[in-house]
Each structure stands twice: as C-alpha cells, then as structure tokens.
Amino acid sequence: MTVNVHTAAVRASGLSRRYGSTRALDEVDLSLDRGITGLLGPNGAGKTTLLSILATVNQPDAGSVSVFGLDPRDAAERVEIRRRLGYLPQELGYHRHFTVAGFLDYVAILKEITDRRRRAEEVARVMAAVSLENRARTRIRALSGGLRQRLGIAQALLGQPDLLILDEPTAGLDPEQRLRFRELLSDVPGDPVIVLSTHQADDIAAICPKVIVLLQGRVCFAGTPAKLAASAAGQVWAAAERDQKAHLSWRGADNLWRHIGDQPPDGAELVAPTVEDGYLLLSHATGAR
Ligand SMILES: Nc1ncnc2c1ncn2[C@@H]1O[C@H](COP(=O)(O)OP(=O)(O)O)[C@@H](O)[C@H]1O
Ligand SMILES: [Mg+2]
C-alpha cells in the first residue's frame, strides 16, 4: 500500500525528542491513515514517546505533527485534536476506589459527554465492547491486571474517537483476552485512525494492515506486514544442526533448528519467513537487539 503523505489523516515530520543524553526519537517521519497501524519495536525504542506526542501530552524538541490538518502547537487546534482523541497511555493512573462504571462515567464527563442518558448509553456500550458489563460495580482496586487493561481500552473508546492511540494494549492480556481484543478492534465503529504499539510481532501479523517498525528512535520500516515478512525471504532456513553463522537460531517444536541470517549455506532448506523473522532481521541489522 502506498501512503500519500499529503492526504494522510495524521502526519509527523522530523520529530526528535531527547531526554538528557537519551535520543528517544530521531527525526521520525510517518503518516497514518484510517484503519489500524501497528507500531512495533523493542523496549526503549521510543514508542511511548512517539504516541504521547501524537496524543498531545508530550512535545517534540524538533519537527511537527498534523492531526486531521490540525497543529497541536496551536492552543485552539490542540483542544480540537483532544476532542477527537481516545488514548490508552502505557501507564494509566487509576483511582482505585472508583467502580468500573463510575470511572467510565467520570472519563465520559471529561470527554464532554454532558447529556446524562447519552453518557449512560456510551458507558454501557464501551463496557460491553470489552466484556466488562458484569463488573460495572466492581471497584478498580479489586480488578486483575488483565481486567484493568480492558477498562483502559474501554475508556479510550468513549465518545467514538477519530484517532485512537493505544500504547501496548495487549500487555497483560492472556491469549483468550488477546483474541477478544483483536475481535474488538476489527469492529470499532466510525472508521477511526487507530495506532497501537507492541513489541510482539504476532499482534501485528494478526490485526494490523500496516506496520511501522521503530528501532532506537528511528523508523526502520513502514509498509504491510507481508512486506516486512518478505524482507527476510531467503534468510530463514531450517537444519538438523545448529548453524553458527546465523544471527539467531532456536530449536523449533519439530526439533529442527530454525535460523535467521544473511547467508544461508548452499543447499539450505529455506523456510517461508514470518513477520517476526523480518522484524528480527531488521533489529539485528540496526544493532538494536
Ligand atoms: N521521562 C523520561 N525521562 C528520561 N528518559 C526517558 C523518559 N521517557 C523515556 N525515556 C527514555 O527514552 C527512550 C525511549 O523510551 P520510550 O519512549 O518509553 O520507549 P518504548 O515505549 O518503545 O519502550 C528510552 O531510552 C527511555 O529510557
Ligand atoms: Mg512504551
């Protein structure tokens, strides 16, 4: 898929952000369209920094952002962006004494859903979306990590945002909850721009038509998951013995060694690469493992 940078819903150009001597973002350019984009990168890659800038809670040292044509540096435009935003921060501070429904009602008020009936409907809608309706009166302090994560996703969905930013939404979810999350994302009404971060390539392969790989504060890949997988073509092979020349190798469930590297030996049994292979190879090339 080609991305037309001039018409993309969300654009960032030349974004840089340092914390002391740490270069968290280094001249990042990207564009996001409606639909789901996955932001893939290891811990420390700059994902949270990037998403927090898009969510207007952090500012770059250099570069600019445009969200639906609006500039977050302008106070009035920033408010307009926030009105259209749903954000799950990586660490959402919860008021532990709130109930699930009470917390969602509180966030809905902050989101300017002033009509009581509409607010009640909206709270019920997002609770159902994450299957928390039977926990409406449970206090947040009594929720497990996975349930709390679902509550965080629910509050981001309030008010049908046009831009939905989810920072590691699948962290802490068990496999079944992850599947439910995938289902939920495929079904978000209103065709918003959705960007989610993860360090797990399987999340990307399963739900994101587009992927951006962030390594050491730089965008190292932007395209489809299929293209990321294909970038490792000819560089993944299987063998009965471990090949020391591979960058990475592990023994699979079939007892064969699976190798990733630049130079498969002559006659190697090449294996169809996965998104994870493409990602690992790219990480290796960047020295970011
Ligand atoms: N508030 C902060 N103060 C100092 N360093 C920070 C701060 N936030 C992030 N960093 C550093 O910036 C880099 C990128 O962090 P982050 O954006 O959280 O990456 P990710 O979300 O991909 O793990 C890391 O080296 C991290 O330690
Ligand atoms: Mg993070």
PDB file of C-alpha atoms and ligand atoms in Angstrom:
ATOM      1  CA  MET A   1       0.000   0.000   0.000  1.00  0.00           C
ATOM      2  CA  THR A   2       1.397   3.400  -0.854  1.00  0.00           C
ATOM      3  CA  VAL A   3       0.844   6.177   1.623  1.00  0.00           C
ATOM      4  CA  ASN A   4       0.165   9.598   0.275  1.00  0.00           C
ATOM      5  CA  VAL A   5       1.837  11.837   2.815  1.00  0.00           C
ATOM      6  CA  HIS A   6      -0.138  14.847   1.681  1.00  0.00           C
ATOM      7  CA  THR A   7      -3.556  13.441   2.413  1.00  0.00           C
ATOM      8  CA  ALA A   8      -2.788  11.184   5.380  1.00  0.00           C
ATOM      9  CA  ALA A   9      -5.026  11.796   8.401  1.00  0.00           C
ATOM     10  CA  VAL A  10      -2.085  12.002  10.791  1.00  0.00           C
ATOM     11  CA  ARG A  11       1.409  13.080   9.857  1.00  0.00           C
ATOM     12  CA  ALA A  12       4.645  13.580  11.700  1.00  0.00           C
ATOM     13  CA  SER A  13       7.755  15.020  10.142  1.00  0.00           C
ATOM     14  CA  GLY A  14      11.238  15.327  11.516  1.00  0.00           C
ATOM     15  CA  LEU A  15      10.155  14.537  15.078  1.00  0.00           C
ATOM     16  CA  SER A  16      13.021  14.464  17.548  1.00  0.00           C
ATOM     17  CA  ARG A  17      12.866  14.178  21.311  1.00  0.00           C
ATOM     18  CA  ARG A  18      15.692  13.850  23.799  1.00  0.00           C
ATOM     19  CA  TYR A  19      15.642  13.146  27.496  1.00  0.00           C
ATOM     20  CA  GLY A  20      19.013  14.370  28.753  1.00  0.00           C
ATOM     21  CA  SER A  21      21.545  12.489  26.677  1.00  0.00           C
ATOM     22  CA  THR A  22      18.995   9.863  25.516  1.00  0.00           C
ATOM     23  CA  ARG A  23      17.764  10.329  21.992  1.00  0.00           C
ATOM     24  CA  ALA A  24      14.271   8.851  22.302  1.00  0.00           C
ATOM     25  CA  LEU A  25      13.144   9.959  18.822  1.00  0.00           C
ATOM     26  CA  ASP A  26      15.451  10.846  15.984  1.00  0.00           C
ATOM     27  CA  GLU A  27      13.883  12.626  13.011  1.00  0.00           C
ATOM     28  CA  VAL A  28      10.812  10.462  12.741  1.00  0.00           C
ATOM     29  CA  ASP A  29       8.612  10.857   9.675  1.00  0.00           C
ATOM     30  CA  LEU A  30       5.388   8.923   9.438  1.00  0.00           C
ATOM     31  CA  SER A  31       1.855   9.054   8.211  1.00  0.00           C
ATOM     32  CA  LEU A  32      -1.215   7.230   9.434  1.00  0.00           C
ATOM     33  CA  ASP A  33      -4.431   6.602   7.578  1.00  0.00           C
ATOM     34  CA  ARG A  34      -7.796   5.390   8.769  1.00  0.00           C
ATOM     35  CA  GLY A  35      -7.600   1.752   9.838  1.00  0.00           C
ATOM     36  CA  ILE A  36      -5.099   0.068  12.119  1.00  0.00           C
ATOM     37  CA  THR A  37      -1.365   0.744  12.109  1.00  0.00           C
ATOM     38  CA  GLY A  38       0.907  -1.230  14.397  1.00  0.00           C
ATOM     39  CA  LEU A  39       3.963   0.407  15.905  1.00  0.00           C
ATOM     40  CA  LEU A  40       6.456  -2.373  16.509  1.00  0.00           C
ATOM     41  CA  GLY A  41       9.676  -2.020  18.449  1.00  0.00           C
ATOM     42  CA  PRO A  42      11.583  -3.346  21.452  1.00  0.00           C
ATOM     43  CA  ASN A  43      11.510  -1.716  24.876  1.00  0.00           C
ATOM     44  CA  GLY A  44      13.226   1.658  24.751  1.00  0.00           C
ATOM     45  CA  ALA A  45      12.646   2.145  21.004  1.00  0.00           C
ATOM     46  CA  GLY A  46      10.667   5.340  21.553  1.00  0.00           C
ATOM     47  CA  LYS A  47       7.118   4.040  21.042  1.00  0.00           C
ATOM     48  CA  THR A  48       5.644   5.644  24.153  1.00  0.00           C
ATOM     49  CA  THR A  49       7.407   8.924  23.415  1.00  0.00           C
ATOM     50  CA  LEU A  50       6.044   8.967  19.873  1.00  0.00           C
ATOM     51  CA  LEU A  51       2.481   8.060  20.897  1.00  0.00           C
ATOM     52  CA  SER A  52       2.469  10.590  23.738  1.00  0.00           C
ATOM     53  CA  ILE A  53       3.465  13.312  21.260  1.00  0.00           C
ATOM     54  CA  LEU A  54       0.658  12.268  18.895  1.00  0.00           C
ATOM     55  CA  ALA A  55      -1.682  12.348  21.897  1.00  0.00           C
ATOM     56  CA  THR A  56      -0.576  15.952  22.622  1.00  0.00           C
ATOM     57  CA  VAL A  57       0.658  15.171  26.147  1.00  0.00           C
ATOM     58  CA  ASN A  58       4.329  15.485  25.207  1.00  0.00           C
ATOM     59  CA  GLN A  59       6.147  17.878  22.883  1.00  0.00           C
ATOM     60  CA  PRO A  60       8.951  17.205  20.443  1.00  0.00           C
ATOM     61  CA  ASP A  61      12.185  19.204  20.543  1.00  0.00           C
ATOM     62  CA  ALA A  62      12.011  19.476  16.780  1.00  0.00           C
ATOM     63  CA  GLY A  63       9.649  18.556  13.989  1.00  0.00           C
ATOM     64  CA  SER A  64       5.919  18.892  13.549  1.00  0.00           C
ATOM     65  CA  VAL A  65       2.700  16.933  13.819  1.00  0.00           C
ATOM     66  CA  SER A  66      -0.533  17.333  11.919  1.00  0.00           C
ATOM     67  CA  VAL A  67      -3.699  15.562  13.084  1.00  0.00           C
ATOM     68  CA  PHE A  68      -6.622  15.936  10.690  1.00  0.00           C
ATOM     69  CA  GLY A  69      -4.943  19.084   9.442  1.00  0.00           C
ATOM     70  CA  LEU A  70      -4.687  20.496  12.981  1.00  0.00           C
ATOM     71  CA  ASP A  71      -1.454  21.606  14.630  1.00  0.00           C
ATOM     72  CA  PRO A  72      -1.043  20.693  18.330  1.00  0.00           C
ATOM     73  CA  ARG A  73       1.240  23.718  18.859  1.00  0.00           C
ATOM     74  CA  ASP A  74      -1.790  25.965  18.430  1.00  0.00           C
ATOM     75  CA  ALA A  75      -3.843  26.046  21.662  1.00  0.00           C
ATOM     76  CA  ALA A  76      -7.262  26.070  19.972  1.00  0.00           C
ATOM     77  CA  GLU A  77      -6.300  23.365  17.475  1.00  0.00           C
ATOM     78  CA  ARG A  78      -4.829  21.268  20.280  1.00  0.00           C
ATOM     79  CA  VAL A  79      -8.196  21.313  22.060  1.00  0.00           C
ATOM     80  CA  GLU A  80      -9.877  20.246  18.826  1.00  0.00           C
ATOM     81  CA  ILE A  81      -7.432  17.321  18.466  1.00  0.00           C
ATOM     82  CA  ARG A  82      -8.091  16.273  22.082  1.00  0.00           C
ATOM     83  CA  ARG A  83     -11.832  16.293  21.467  1.00  0.00           C
ATOM     84  CA  ARG A  84     -11.334  13.720  18.727  1.00  0.00           C
ATOM     85  CA  LEU A  85      -8.829  11.579  20.603  1.00  0.00           C
ATOM     86  CA  GLY A  86      -9.042   8.330  22.555  1.00  0.00           C
ATOM     87  CA  TYR A  87      -5.818   7.439  24.368  1.00  0.00           C
ATOM     88  CA  LEU A  88      -4.686   4.441  26.354  1.00  0.00           C
ATOM     89  CA  PRO A  89      -1.374   5.511  27.898  1.00  0.00           C
ATOM     90  CA  GLN A  90       1.127   2.803  28.760  1.00  0.00           C
ATOM     91  CA  GLU A  91       0.607   3.548  32.430  1.00  0.00           C
ATOM     92  CA  LEU A  92      -2.858   4.788  33.141  1.00  0.00           C
ATOM     93  CA  GLY A  93      -3.271   6.072  36.682  1.00  0.00           C
ATOM     94  CA  TYR A  94      -6.493   4.648  38.094  1.00  0.00           C
ATOM     95  CA  HIS A  95      -8.418   5.920  41.061  1.00  0.00           C
ATOM     96  CA  ARG A  96      -8.644   2.640  42.863  1.00  0.00           C
ATOM     97  CA  HIS A  97     -11.809   3.381  44.800  1.00  0.00           C
ATOM     98  CA  PHE A  98     -13.838   4.049  41.644  1.00  0.00           C
ATOM     99  CA  THR A  99     -16.108   1.326  40.358  1.00  0.00           C
ATOM    100  CA  VAL A 100     -15.744   0.293  36.711  1.00  0.00           C
ATOM    101  CA  ALA A 101     -18.916   2.130  35.695  1.00  0.00           C
ATOM    102  CA  GLY A 102     -18.098   5.093  37.952  1.00  0.00           C
ATOM    103  CA  PHE A 103     -14.684   5.512  36.385  1.00  0.00           C
ATOM    104  CA  LEU A 104     -16.059   5.323  32.842  1.00  0.00           C
ATOM    105  CA  ASP A 105     -18.769   7.839  33.723  1.00  0.00           C
ATOM    106  CA  TYR A 106     -16.084  10.160  35.113  1.00  0.00           C
ATOM    107  CA  VAL A 107     -13.970   9.916  31.951  1.00  0.00           C
ATOM    108  CA  ALA A 108     -17.089  10.416  29.820  1.00  0.00           C
ATOM    109  CA  ILE A 109     -17.761  13.693  31.643  1.00  0.00           C
ATOM    110  CA  LEU A 110     -14.177  14.796  30.965  1.00  0.00           C
ATOM    111  CA  LYS A 111     -14.820  13.911  27.351  1.00  0.00           C
ATOM    112  CA  GLU A 112     -17.682  16.424  27.347  1.00  0.00           C
ATOM    113  CA  ILE A 113     -20.477  13.880  27.029  1.00  0.00           C
ATOM    114  CA  THR A 114     -22.759  16.076  29.097  1.00  0.00           C
ATOM    115  CA  ASP A 115     -26.162  14.528  28.390  1.00  0.00           C
ATOM    116  CA  ARG A 116     -26.844  12.002  31.159  1.00  0.00           C
ATOM    117  CA  ARG A 117     -28.717   9.496  29.105  1.00  0.00           C
ATOM    118  CA  ARG A 118     -26.217   9.597  26.273  1.00  0.00           C
ATOM    119  CA  ARG A 119     -23.422   9.184  28.759  1.00  0.00           C
ATOM    120  CA  ALA A 120     -25.077   6.137  30.341  1.00  0.00           C
ATOM    121  CA  GLU A 121     -25.524   4.590  26.901  1.00  0.00           C
ATOM    122  CA  GLU A 122     -21.954   5.310  25.952  1.00  0.00           C
ATOM    123  CA  VAL A 123     -20.613   3.815  29.198  1.00  0.00           C
ATOM    124  CA  ALA A 124     -22.754   0.704  28.641  1.00  0.00           C
ATOM    125  CA  ARG A 125     -21.545   0.462  25.040  1.00  0.00           C
ATOM    126  CA  VAL A 126     -17.835   0.516  25.875  1.00  0.00           C
ATOM    127  CA  MET A 127     -18.263  -1.821  28.861  1.00  0.00           C
ATOM    128  CA  ALA A 128     -19.941  -4.325  26.551  1.00  0.00           C
ATOM    129  CA  ALA A 129     -17.203  -3.846  23.935  1.00  0.00           C
ATOM    130  CA  VAL A 130     -14.592  -5.139  26.378  1.00  0.00           C
ATOM    131  CA  SER A 131     -16.950  -7.574  28.182  1.00  0.00           C
ATOM    132  CA  LEU A 132     -16.868  -5.753  31.472  1.00  0.00           C
ATOM    133  CA  GLU A 133     -20.622  -5.269  31.814  1.00  0.00           C
ATOM    134  CA  ASN A 134     -20.916  -7.740  34.658  1.00  0.00           C
ATOM    135  CA  ARG A 135     -18.169  -5.892  36.542  1.00  0.00           C
ATOM    136  CA  ALA A 136     -19.882  -2.493  36.397  1.00  0.00           C
ATOM    137  CA  ARG A 137     -19.999  -2.182  40.182  1.00  0.00           C
ATOM    138  CA  THR A 138     -16.630  -3.787  40.931  1.00  0.00           C
ATOM    139  CA  ARG A 139     -14.068  -1.429  42.398  1.00  0.00           C
ATOM    140  CA  ILE A 140     -10.942  -0.889  40.330  1.00  0.00           C
ATOM    141  CA  ARG A 141      -8.703  -1.993  43.206  1.00  0.00           C
ATOM    142  CA  ALA A 142     -10.338  -5.444  43.005  1.00  0.00           C
ATOM    143  CA  LEU A 143      -9.646  -5.914  39.270  1.00  0.00           C
ATOM    144  CA  SER A 144      -6.847  -8.139  37.972  1.00  0.00           C
ATOM    145  CA  GLY A 145      -4.237  -6.646  35.626  1.00  0.00           C
ATOM    146  CA  GLY A 146      -5.990  -8.017  32.528  1.00  0.00           C
ATOM    147  CA  LEU A 147      -9.360  -6.579  33.574  1.00  0.00           C
ATOM    148  CA  ARG A 148      -7.767  -3.238  34.331  1.00  0.00           C
ATOM    149  CA  GLN A 149      -6.213  -3.238  30.871  1.00  0.00           C
ATOM    150  CA  ARG A 150      -9.661  -3.852  29.376  1.00  0.00           C
ATOM    151  CA  LEU A 151     -11.025  -0.937  31.390  1.00  0.00           C
ATOM    152  CA  GLY A 152      -8.226   1.202  29.972  1.00  0.00           C
ATOM    153  CA  ILE A 153      -9.211   0.178  26.455  1.00  0.00           C
ATOM    154  CA  ALA A 154     -12.878   0.915  27.252  1.00  0.00           C
ATOM    155  CA  GLN A 155     -12.147   4.476  28.434  1.00  0.00           C
ATOM    156  CA  ALA A 156     -10.183   5.111  25.228  1.00  0.00           C
ATOM    157  CA  LEU A 157     -13.230   4.079  23.177  1.00  0.00           C
ATOM    158  CA  LEU A 158     -15.590   6.542  24.898  1.00  0.00           C
ATOM    159  CA  GLY A 159     -17.148   9.081  22.571  1.00  0.00           C
ATOM    160  CA  GLN A 160     -16.155   7.253  19.366  1.00  0.00           C
ATOM    161  CA  PRO A 161     -12.801   8.963  18.822  1.00  0.00           C
ATOM    162  CA  ASP A 162     -11.482   9.694  15.347  1.00  0.00           C
ATOM    163  CA  LEU A 163      -7.940   8.971  16.471  1.00  0.00           C
ATOM    164  CA  LEU A 164      -7.442   6.036  18.803  1.00  0.00           C
ATOM    165  CA  ILE A 165      -3.971   5.716  20.325  1.00  0.00           C
ATOM    166  CA  LEU A 166      -3.310   2.515  22.263  1.00  0.00           C
ATOM    167  CA  ASP A 167       0.062   2.109  23.955  1.00  0.00           C
ATOM    168  CA  GLU A 168       0.716  -1.618  24.477  1.00  0.00           C
ATOM    169  CA  PRO A 169      -2.956  -2.553  24.701  1.00  0.00           C
ATOM    170  CA  THR A 170      -2.246  -6.304  24.750  1.00  0.00           C
ATOM    171  CA  ALA A 171       0.242  -6.134  27.647  1.00  0.00           C
ATOM    172  CA  GLY A 172      -1.113  -8.233  30.491  1.00  0.00           C
ATOM    173  CA  LEU A 173      -3.833  -9.909  28.431  1.00  0.00           C
ATOM    174  CA  ASP A 174      -3.971 -13.708  28.343  1.00  0.00           C
ATOM    175  CA  PRO A 175      -4.294 -15.468  24.960  1.00  0.00           C
ATOM    176  CA  GLU A 176      -8.089 -15.554  25.040  1.00  0.00           C
ATOM    177  CA  GLN A 177      -8.329 -11.894  26.001  1.00  0.00           C
ATOM    178  CA  ARG A 178      -5.946 -11.070  23.165  1.00  0.00           C
ATOM    179  CA  LEU A 179      -8.248 -12.775  20.724  1.00  0.00           C
ATOM    180  CA  ARG A 180     -11.171 -10.824  22.159  1.00  0.00           C
ATOM    181  CA  PHE A 181      -9.144  -7.643  21.767  1.00  0.00           C
ATOM    182  CA  ARG A 182      -8.482  -8.439  18.107  1.00  0.00           C
ATOM    183  CA  GLU A 183     -12.182  -9.004  17.600  1.00  0.00           C
ATOM    184  CA  LEU A 184     -12.988  -5.725  19.295  1.00  0.00           C
ATOM    185  CA  LEU A 185     -10.519  -3.747  17.183  1.00  0.00           C
ATOM    186  CA  SER A 186     -11.887  -5.147  13.938  1.00  0.00           C
ATOM    187  CA  ASP A 187     -15.242  -3.793  14.988  1.00  0.00           C
ATOM    188  CA  VAL A 188     -14.593  -0.238  16.189  1.00  0.00           C
ATOM    189  CA  PRO A 189     -17.344   1.927  14.690  1.00  0.00           C
ATOM    190  CA  GLY A 190     -16.713   5.093  12.685  1.00  0.00           C
ATOM    191  CA  ASP A 191     -13.561   4.039  10.813  1.00  0.00           C
ATOM    192  CA  PRO A 192     -11.081   5.883  13.056  1.00  0.00           C
ATOM    193  CA  VAL A 193      -7.324   6.145  12.702  1.00  0.00           C
ATOM    194  CA  ILE A 194      -6.021   3.515  15.124  1.00  0.00           C
ATOM    195  CA  VAL A 195      -2.392   3.232  16.131  1.00  0.00           C
ATOM    196  CA  LEU A 196      -1.249   0.656  18.652  1.00  0.00           C
ATOM    197  CA  SER A 197       2.188  -0.150  19.947  1.00  0.00           C
ATOM    198  CA  THR A 198       3.510  -3.573  20.754  1.00  0.00           C
ATOM    199  CA  HIS A 199       6.775  -5.431  20.981  1.00  0.00           C
ATOM    200  CA  GLN A 200       5.087  -8.605  19.780  1.00  0.00           C
ATOM    201  CA  ALA A 201       5.201  -9.345  16.083  1.00  0.00           C
ATOM    202  CA  ASP A 202       2.271 -11.773  16.289  1.00  0.00           C
ATOM    203  CA  ASP A 203      -0.084  -8.940  17.327  1.00  0.00           C
ATOM    204  CA  ILE A 204       0.957  -7.093  14.185  1.00  0.00           C
ATOM    205  CA  ALA A 205       0.572 -10.054  11.877  1.00  0.00           C
ATOM    206  CA  ALA A 206      -2.898 -10.745  13.267  1.00  0.00           C
ATOM    207  CA  ILE A 207      -4.507  -7.309  13.301  1.00  0.00           C
ATOM    208  CA  CYS A 208      -2.571  -4.572  11.583  1.00  0.00           C
ATOM    209  CA  PRO A 209      -2.830  -3.981   7.821  1.00  0.00           C
ATOM    210  CA  LYS A 210       0.097  -1.591   8.221  1.00  0.00           C
ATOM    211  CA  VAL A 211       3.166  -1.683  10.391  1.00  0.00           C
ATOM    212  CA  ILE A 212       5.831   0.820  11.346  1.00  0.00           C
ATOM    213  CA  VAL A 213       8.998  -0.557  12.927  1.00  0.00           C
ATOM    214  CA  LEU A 214      10.696   1.783  15.368  1.00  0.00           C
ATOM    215  CA  LEU A 215      14.265   0.971  16.401  1.00  0.00           C
ATOM    216  CA  GLN A 216      16.415   3.254  18.519  1.00  0.00           C
ATOM    217  CA  GLY A 217      14.135   6.187  17.884  1.00  0.00           C
ATOM    218  CA  ARG A 218      14.080   5.779  14.111  1.00  0.00           C
ATOM    219  CA  VAL A 219      11.525   4.485  11.672  1.00  0.00           C
ATOM    220  CA  CYS A 220      13.216   1.495  10.036  1.00  0.00           C
ATOM    221  CA  PHE A 221      10.272   0.123   8.115  1.00  0.00           C
ATOM    222  CA  ALA A 222       6.785   1.236   7.084  1.00  0.00           C
ATOM    223  CA  GLY A 223       4.534  -0.969   4.996  1.00  0.00           C
ATOM    224  CA  THR A 224       2.402  -4.073   5.134  1.00  0.00           C
ATOM    225  CA  PRO A 225       3.181  -6.989   7.458  1.00  0.00           C
ATOM    226  CA  ALA A 226       3.525  -9.142   4.322  1.00  0.00           C
ATOM    227  CA  LYS A 227       6.254  -6.838   3.041  1.00  0.00           C
ATOM    228  CA  LEU A 228       8.039  -6.951   6.387  1.00  0.00           C
ATOM    229  CA  ALA A 229       7.911 -10.756   6.309  1.00  0.00           C
ATOM    230  CA  ALA A 230       9.093 -10.800   2.681  1.00  0.00           C
ATOM    231  CA  SER A 231      12.110  -8.662   3.606  1.00  0.00           C
ATOM    232  CA  ALA A 232      13.523 -11.814   5.254  1.00  0.00           C
ATOM    233  CA  ALA A 233      12.998 -14.019   2.187  1.00  0.00           C
ATOM    234  CA  GLY A 234      15.999 -16.251   1.556  1.00  0.00           C
ATOM    235  CA  GLN A 235      17.357 -15.523   5.030  1.00  0.00           C
ATOM    236  CA  VAL A 236      15.472 -18.057   7.106  1.00  0.00           C
ATOM    237  CA  TRP A 237      16.371 -21.714   6.968  1.00  0.00           C
ATOM    238  CA  ALA A 238      15.882 -24.982   8.819  1.00  0.00           C
ATOM    239  CA  ALA A 239      18.518 -27.593   9.608  1.00  0.00           C
ATOM    240  CA  ALA A 240      19.043 -30.574  11.887  1.00  0.00           C
ATOM    241  CA  GLU A 241      22.200 -28.989  13.329  1.00  0.00           C
ATOM    242  CA  ARG A 242      22.779 -25.526  14.650  1.00  0.00           C
ATOM    243  CA  ASP A 243      24.458 -23.176  12.175  1.00  0.00           C
ATOM    244  CA  GLN A 244      26.941 -20.913  13.975  1.00  0.00           C
ATOM    245  CA  LYS A 245      26.880 -18.377  11.154  1.00  0.00           C
ATOM    246  CA  ALA A 246      23.242 -17.473  11.751  1.00  0.00           C
ATOM    247  CA  HIS A 247      22.414 -14.287  13.664  1.00  0.00           C
ATOM    248  CA  LEU A 248      19.739 -16.101  15.588  1.00  0.00           C
ATOM    249  CA  SER A 249      18.778 -19.729  15.888  1.00  0.00           C
ATOM    250  CA  TRP A 250      16.423 -21.717  18.020  1.00  0.00           C
ATOM    251  CA  ARG A 251      15.143 -25.265  18.048  1.00  0.00           C
ATOM    252  CA  GLY A 252      11.515 -25.491  16.973  1.00  0.00           C
ATOM    253  CA  ALA A 253       8.760 -27.806  18.119  1.00  0.00           C
ATOM    254  CA  ASP A 254       9.673 -30.126  15.217  1.00  0.00           C
ATOM    255  CA  ASN A 255      13.173 -30.406  16.755  1.00  0.00           C
ATOM    256  CA  LEU A 256      14.732 -28.706  13.716  1.00  0.00           C
ATOM    257  CA  TRP A 257      16.894 -25.633  14.168  1.00  0.00           C
ATOM    258  CA  ARG A 258      15.393 -22.540  12.668  1.00  0.00           C
ATOM    259  CA  HIS A 259      17.981 -19.978  11.619  1.00  0.00           C
ATOM    260  CA  ILE A 260      17.865 -16.333  10.665  1.00  0.00           C
ATOM    261  CA  GLY A 261      20.906 -14.806   8.999  1.00  0.00           C
ATOM    262  CA  ASP A 262      22.285 -13.045   5.940  1.00  0.00           C
ATOM    263  CA  GLN A 263      23.996 -16.062   4.433  1.00  0.00           C
ATOM    264  CA  PRO A 264      22.222 -19.402   4.451  1.00  0.00           C
ATOM    265  CA  PRO A 265      24.646 -22.187   3.493  1.00  0.00           C
ATOM    266  CA  ASP A 266      24.472 -23.674  -0.019  1.00  0.00           C
ATOM    267  CA  GLY A 267      21.568 -26.080  -0.371  1.00  0.00           C
ATOM    268  CA  ALA A 268      19.941 -24.889   2.876  1.00  0.00           C
ATOM    269  CA  GLU A 269      16.295 -25.716   3.361  1.00  0.00           C
ATOM    270  CA  LEU A 270      14.766 -22.251   3.107  1.00  0.00           C
ATOM    271  CA  VAL A 271      11.681 -21.550   5.188  1.00  0.00           C
ATOM    272  CA  ALA A 272       8.901 -19.068   4.407  1.00  0.00           C
ATOM    273  CA  PRO A 273       9.651 -16.053   6.630  1.00  0.00           C
ATOM    274  CA  THR A 274       7.176 -14.648   9.147  1.00  0.00           C
ATOM    275  CA  VAL A 275       6.618 -11.050  10.241  1.00  0.00           C
ATOM    276  CA  GLU A 276       8.701 -11.826  13.311  1.00  0.00           C
ATOM    277  CA  ASP A 277      11.601 -13.028  11.128  1.00  0.00           C
ATOM    278  CA  GLY A 278      11.528  -9.774   9.158  1.00  0.00           C
ATOM    279  CA  TYR A 279      11.430  -7.796  12.382  1.00  0.00           C
ATOM    280  CA  LEU A 280      14.280  -9.770  13.998  1.00  0.00           C
ATOM    281  CA  LEU A 281      16.467  -9.417  10.947  1.00  0.00           C
ATOM    282  CA  LEU A 282      15.840  -5.686  10.804  1.00  0.00           C
ATOM    283  CA  SER A 283      16.607  -5.381  14.547  1.00  0.00           C
ATOM    284  CA  HIS A 284      19.818  -7.275  14.034  1.00  0.00           C
ATOM    285  CA  ALA A 285      20.847  -5.051  11.137  1.00  0.00           C
ATOM    286  CA  THR A 286      20.241  -1.997  13.319  1.00  0.00           C
ATOM    287  CA  GLY A 287      22.151  -3.486  16.224  1.00  0.00           C
ATOM    288  CA  ALA A 288      19.146  -2.903  18.425  1.00  0.00           C
ATOM    289  CA  ARG A 289      18.623  -6.336  19.882  1.00  0.00           C
TER     290      ARG A 289
HETATM  291  N1  LIG B   1      10.615  10.824  31.043  1.00  0.00           N
HETATM  292  C1  LIG B   1      11.771  10.276  30.661  1.00  0.00           C
HETATM  293  N2  LIG B   1      12.943  10.654  31.206  1.00  0.00           N
HETATM  294  C2  LIG B   1      14.117  10.120  30.809  1.00  0.00           C
HETATM  295  N3  LIG B   1      14.225   9.176  29.846  1.00  0.00           N
HETATM  296  C3  LIG B   1      13.102   8.761  29.259  1.00  0.00           C
HETATM  297  C4  LIG B   1      11.816   9.271  29.636  1.00  0.00           C
HETATM  298  N4  LIG B   1      10.875   8.655  28.866  1.00  0.00           N
HETATM  299  C5  LIG B   1      11.549   7.807  28.072  1.00  0.00           C
HETATM  300  N5  LIG B   1      12.874   7.862  28.305  1.00  0.00           N
HETATM  301  C6  LIG B   1      13.909   7.086  27.569  1.00  0.00           C
HETATM  302  O1  LIG B   1      13.677   7.279  26.179  1.00  0.00           O
HETATM  303  C7  LIG B   1      13.830   6.071  25.473  1.00  0.00           C
HETATM  304  C8  LIG B   1      12.545   5.705  24.761  1.00  0.00           C
HETATM  305  O2  LIG B   1      11.572   5.378  25.744  1.00  0.00           O
HETATM  306  P1  LIG B   1      10.071   5.027  25.388  1.00  0.00           P
HETATM  307  O3  LIG B   1       9.516   6.085  24.514  1.00  0.00           O
HETATM  308  O4  LIG B   1       9.366   4.769  26.674  1.00  0.00           O
HETATM  309  O5  LIG B   1      10.249   3.690  24.543  1.00  0.00           O
HETATM  310  P2  LIG B   1       9.285   2.406  24.389  1.00  0.00           P
HETATM  311  O6  LIG B   1       7.893   2.845  24.680  1.00  0.00           O
HETATM  312  O7  LIG B   1       9.492   1.963  22.974  1.00  0.00           O
HETATM  313  O8  LIG B   1       9.774   1.390  25.374  1.00  0.00           O
HETATM  314  C9  LIG B   1      14.296   5.044  26.499  1.00  0.00           C
HETATM  315  O9  LIG B   1      15.700   5.008  26.486  1.00  0.00           O
HETATM  316  C10 LIG B   1      13.777   5.604  27.801  1.00  0.00           C
HETATM  317  O10 LIG B   1      14.569   5.175  28.879  1.00  0.00           O
HETATM  318 MG    MG B   2       6.485   2.133  25.930  1.00  0.00          MG
END
